[in-house]
Short mmCIF file of C-alpha atoms and ligand atoms in Angstrom, two decimals:
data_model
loop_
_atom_site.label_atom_id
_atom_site.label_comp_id
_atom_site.label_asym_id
_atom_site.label_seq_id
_atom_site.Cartn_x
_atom_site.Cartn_y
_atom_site.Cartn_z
CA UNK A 1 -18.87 82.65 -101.88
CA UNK A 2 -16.88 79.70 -101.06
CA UNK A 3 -17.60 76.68 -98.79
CA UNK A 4 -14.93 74.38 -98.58
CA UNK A 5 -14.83 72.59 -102.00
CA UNK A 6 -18.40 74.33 -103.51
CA UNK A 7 -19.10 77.81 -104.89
CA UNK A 8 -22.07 79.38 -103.79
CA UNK A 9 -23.99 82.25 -104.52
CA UNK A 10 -27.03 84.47 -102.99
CA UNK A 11 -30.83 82.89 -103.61
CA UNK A 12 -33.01 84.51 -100.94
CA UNK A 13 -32.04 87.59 -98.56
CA UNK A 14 -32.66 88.19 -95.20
CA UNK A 15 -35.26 90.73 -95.53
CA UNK A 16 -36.94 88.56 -98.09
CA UNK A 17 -36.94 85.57 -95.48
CA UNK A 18 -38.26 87.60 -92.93
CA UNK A 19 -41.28 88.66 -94.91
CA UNK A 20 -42.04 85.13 -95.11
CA UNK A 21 -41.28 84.08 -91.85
CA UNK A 22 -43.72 86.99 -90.79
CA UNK A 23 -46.45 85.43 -93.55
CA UNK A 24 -46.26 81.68 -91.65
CA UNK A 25 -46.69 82.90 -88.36
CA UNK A 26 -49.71 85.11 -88.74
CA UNK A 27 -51.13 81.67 -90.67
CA UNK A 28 -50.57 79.61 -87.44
CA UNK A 29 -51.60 82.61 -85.30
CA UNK A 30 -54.98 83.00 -87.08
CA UNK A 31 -55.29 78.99 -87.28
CA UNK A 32 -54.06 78.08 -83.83
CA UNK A 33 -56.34 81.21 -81.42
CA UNK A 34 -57.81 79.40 -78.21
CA UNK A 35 -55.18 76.70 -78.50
CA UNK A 36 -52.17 76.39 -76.86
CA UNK A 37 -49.72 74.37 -79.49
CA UNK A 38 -46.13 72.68 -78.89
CA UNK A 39 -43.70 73.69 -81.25
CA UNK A 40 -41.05 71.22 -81.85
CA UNK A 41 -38.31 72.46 -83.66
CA UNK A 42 -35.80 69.64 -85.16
CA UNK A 43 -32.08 70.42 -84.65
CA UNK A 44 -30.03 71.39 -86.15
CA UNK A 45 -31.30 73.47 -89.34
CA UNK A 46 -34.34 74.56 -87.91
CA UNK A 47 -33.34 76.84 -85.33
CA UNK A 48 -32.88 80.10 -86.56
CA UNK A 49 -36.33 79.99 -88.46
CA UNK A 50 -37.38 78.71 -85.24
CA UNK A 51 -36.32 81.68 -83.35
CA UNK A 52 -37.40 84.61 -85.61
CA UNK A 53 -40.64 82.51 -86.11
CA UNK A 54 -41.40 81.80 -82.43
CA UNK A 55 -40.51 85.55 -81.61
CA UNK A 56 -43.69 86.37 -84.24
CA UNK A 57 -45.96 83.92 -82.35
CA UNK A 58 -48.86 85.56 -80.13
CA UNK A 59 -50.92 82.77 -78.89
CA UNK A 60 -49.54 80.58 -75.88
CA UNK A 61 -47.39 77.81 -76.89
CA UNK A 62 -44.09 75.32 -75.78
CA UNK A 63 -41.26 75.16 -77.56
CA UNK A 64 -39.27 72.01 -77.01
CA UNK A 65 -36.33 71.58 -79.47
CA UNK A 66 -35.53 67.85 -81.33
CA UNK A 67 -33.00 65.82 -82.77
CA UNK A 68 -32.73 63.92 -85.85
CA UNK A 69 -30.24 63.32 -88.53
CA UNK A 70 -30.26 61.93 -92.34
CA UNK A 71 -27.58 63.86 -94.18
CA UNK A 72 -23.93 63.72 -94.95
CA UNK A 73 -22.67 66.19 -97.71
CA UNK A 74 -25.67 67.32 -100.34
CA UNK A 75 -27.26 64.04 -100.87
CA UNK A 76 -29.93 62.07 -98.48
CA UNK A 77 -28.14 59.62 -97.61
CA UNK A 78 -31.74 58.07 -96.31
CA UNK A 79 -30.76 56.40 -93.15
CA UNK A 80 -33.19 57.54 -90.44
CA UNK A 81 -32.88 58.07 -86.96
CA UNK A 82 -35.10 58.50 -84.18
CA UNK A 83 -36.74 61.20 -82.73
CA UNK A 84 -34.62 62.44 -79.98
CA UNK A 85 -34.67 64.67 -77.04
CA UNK A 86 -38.50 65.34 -76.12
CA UNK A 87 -38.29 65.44 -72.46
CA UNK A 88 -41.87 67.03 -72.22
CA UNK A 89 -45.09 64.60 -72.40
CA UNK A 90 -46.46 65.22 -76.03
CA UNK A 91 -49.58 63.23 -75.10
CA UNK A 92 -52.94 65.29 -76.30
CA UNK A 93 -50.34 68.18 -77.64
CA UNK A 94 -51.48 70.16 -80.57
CA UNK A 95 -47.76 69.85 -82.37
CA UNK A 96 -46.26 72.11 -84.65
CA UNK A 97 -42.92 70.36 -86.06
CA UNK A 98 -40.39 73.37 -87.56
CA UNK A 99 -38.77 72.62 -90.09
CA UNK A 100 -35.82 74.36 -92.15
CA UNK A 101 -36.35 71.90 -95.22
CA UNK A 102 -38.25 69.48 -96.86
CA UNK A 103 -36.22 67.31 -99.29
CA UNK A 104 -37.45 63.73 -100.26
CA UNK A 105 -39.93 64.25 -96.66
CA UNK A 106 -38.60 60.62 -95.42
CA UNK A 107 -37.32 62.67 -92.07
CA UNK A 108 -40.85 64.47 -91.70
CA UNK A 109 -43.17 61.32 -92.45
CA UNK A 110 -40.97 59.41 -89.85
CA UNK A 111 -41.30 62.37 -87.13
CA UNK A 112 -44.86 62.68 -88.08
CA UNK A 113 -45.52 59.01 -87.51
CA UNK A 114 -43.46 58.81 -84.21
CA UNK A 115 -45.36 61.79 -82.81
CA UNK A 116 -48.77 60.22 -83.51
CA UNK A 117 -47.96 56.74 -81.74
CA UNK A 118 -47.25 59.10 -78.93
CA UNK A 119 -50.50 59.60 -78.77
CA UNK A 120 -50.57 63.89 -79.89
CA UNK A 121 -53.93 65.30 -80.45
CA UNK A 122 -52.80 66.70 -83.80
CA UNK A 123 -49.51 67.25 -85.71
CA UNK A 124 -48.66 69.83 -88.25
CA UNK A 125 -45.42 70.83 -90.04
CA UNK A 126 -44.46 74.23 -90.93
CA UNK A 127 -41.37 74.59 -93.04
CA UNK A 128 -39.68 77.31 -94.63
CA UNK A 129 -38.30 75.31 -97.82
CA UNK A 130 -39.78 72.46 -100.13
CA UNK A 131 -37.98 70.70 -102.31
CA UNK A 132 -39.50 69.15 -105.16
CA UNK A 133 -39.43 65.38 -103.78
CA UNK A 134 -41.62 66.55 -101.17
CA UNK A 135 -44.25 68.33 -103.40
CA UNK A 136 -44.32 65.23 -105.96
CA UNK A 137 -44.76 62.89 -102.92
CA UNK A 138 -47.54 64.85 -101.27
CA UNK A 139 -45.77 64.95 -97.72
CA UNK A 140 -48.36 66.12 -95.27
CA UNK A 141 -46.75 69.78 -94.90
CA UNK A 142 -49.19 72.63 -93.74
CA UNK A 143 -47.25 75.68 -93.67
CA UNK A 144 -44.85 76.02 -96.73
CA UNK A 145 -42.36 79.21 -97.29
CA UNK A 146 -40.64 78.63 -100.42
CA UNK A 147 -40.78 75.96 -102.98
CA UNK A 148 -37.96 75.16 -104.58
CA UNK A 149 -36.76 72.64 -107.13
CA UNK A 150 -33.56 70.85 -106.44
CA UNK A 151 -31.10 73.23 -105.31
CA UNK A 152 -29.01 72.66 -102.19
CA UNK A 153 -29.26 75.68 -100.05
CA UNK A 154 -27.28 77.11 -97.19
CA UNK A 155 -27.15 79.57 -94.61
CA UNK A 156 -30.14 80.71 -92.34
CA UNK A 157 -29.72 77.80 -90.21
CA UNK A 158 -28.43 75.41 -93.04
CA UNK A 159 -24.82 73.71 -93.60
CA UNK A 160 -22.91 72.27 -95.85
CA UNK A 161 -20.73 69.65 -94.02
CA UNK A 162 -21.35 71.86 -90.96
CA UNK A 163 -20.73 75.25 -92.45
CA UNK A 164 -22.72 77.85 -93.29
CA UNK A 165 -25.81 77.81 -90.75
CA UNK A 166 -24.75 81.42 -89.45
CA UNK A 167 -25.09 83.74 -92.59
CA UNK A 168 -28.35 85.67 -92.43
CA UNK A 169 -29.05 85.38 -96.05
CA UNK A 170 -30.12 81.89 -97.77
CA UNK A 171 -27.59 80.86 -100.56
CA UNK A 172 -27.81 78.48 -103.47
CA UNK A 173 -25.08 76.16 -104.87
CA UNK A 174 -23.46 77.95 -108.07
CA UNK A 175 -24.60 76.30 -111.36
CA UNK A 176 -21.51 75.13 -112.81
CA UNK A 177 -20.50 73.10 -108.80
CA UNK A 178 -21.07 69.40 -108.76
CA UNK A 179 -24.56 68.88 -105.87
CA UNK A 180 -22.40 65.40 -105.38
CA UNK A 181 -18.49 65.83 -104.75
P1 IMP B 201 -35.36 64.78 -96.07
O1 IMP B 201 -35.53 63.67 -95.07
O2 IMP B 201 -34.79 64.27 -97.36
O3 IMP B 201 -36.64 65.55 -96.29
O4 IMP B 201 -34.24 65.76 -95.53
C1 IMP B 201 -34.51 66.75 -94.58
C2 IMP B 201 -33.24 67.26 -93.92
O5 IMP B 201 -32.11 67.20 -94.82
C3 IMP B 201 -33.37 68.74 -93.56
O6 IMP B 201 -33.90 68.90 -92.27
C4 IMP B 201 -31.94 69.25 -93.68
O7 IMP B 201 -31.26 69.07 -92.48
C5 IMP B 201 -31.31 68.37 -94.74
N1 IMP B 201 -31.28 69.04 -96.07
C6 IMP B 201 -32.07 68.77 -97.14
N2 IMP B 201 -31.79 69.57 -98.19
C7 IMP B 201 -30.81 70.39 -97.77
C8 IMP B 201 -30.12 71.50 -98.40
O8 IMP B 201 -30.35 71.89 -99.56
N3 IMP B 201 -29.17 72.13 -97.63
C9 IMP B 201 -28.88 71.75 -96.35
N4 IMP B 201 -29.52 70.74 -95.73
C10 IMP B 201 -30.48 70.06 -96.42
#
């Protein structure tokens, strides 16, 4: 399949995603009982995991979605934003930051940080894919999906240069395409 300039192909498929998705949430449902969490799904990747996930969820919760931003193309480019867009209070929240993906973990440690200077009773990550910067690293992620190495992925919520986040399947770049054109 073609996406502007790159070929790529099929990695993981929707029922295979779903599975998982199903796997994470009866983790947090089993870990999370007689809490009430806040779910804080970043924009834009995250949110169809966020849906399908959040539709598996049985104990109460919040959902409030967030913004931040450190791509352009298939490469980090490793300028970091701010956390954007929490109207709610977060103050004495147990938070539960969705993720799509994990890469080098710069954009989770700096959410993660933020969050706790706003004074949240706890903060945990669930995301569906980790790249291997992450793992090497040791970013503080709780609830993994898929590990992956260094393939850029899209579809199921993630583009490439804005395309892609609405097929149901996850796709891989093609071997033989360039990761930096
Ligand atoms: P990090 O700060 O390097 O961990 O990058 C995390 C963000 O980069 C994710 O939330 C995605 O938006 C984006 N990203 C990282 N890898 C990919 C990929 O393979 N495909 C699409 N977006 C990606």
């Amino acid at each position: 399949m073609k996406v502007q300039d790159l070929e790529f192909k099929k990695f993981i498929t929707a029922p295979a995603l779903a599975e998982k998705v199903h796997a994470l949430a009866t983790q947090i449902n089993h870990d999370y009982k007689g809490k009430t969490p806040m779910f804080l799904p970043i924009l834009n990747g995250s949110f169809m995991f966020a849906a399908d996930l959040l539709k598996e969820i049985k104990v109460p919760c919040r959902v409030s979605f967030v913004k931040t931003s450190s791509y352009s193309g298939t490469s980090s480019t490793g300028q970091l934003k701010t956390l954007i867009g929490h109207d709610e209070s977060l103050f004495n929240q147990h938070i539960i930051i969705v993720e799509d993906i994990v890469d080098t973990g710069l954009t989770l440690e700096k959410i993660i940080e933020e969050l706790r200077a706003l004074g949240a009773k706890s903060v945990e990550a669930v995301t569906l894919l980790r790249k291997k910067p992450a793992r090497e690293k040791k970013v503080d992620v709780k609830y993994v999906g898929f590990d992956l190495e260094m393939e850029f992925v899209l579809g199921y919520g993630l583009d490439y240069d804005g395309l892609g986040r609405n097929y149901k399947d996850l796709y891989k770049l093609a071997e033989n395409a360039s990761a930096n054109p």
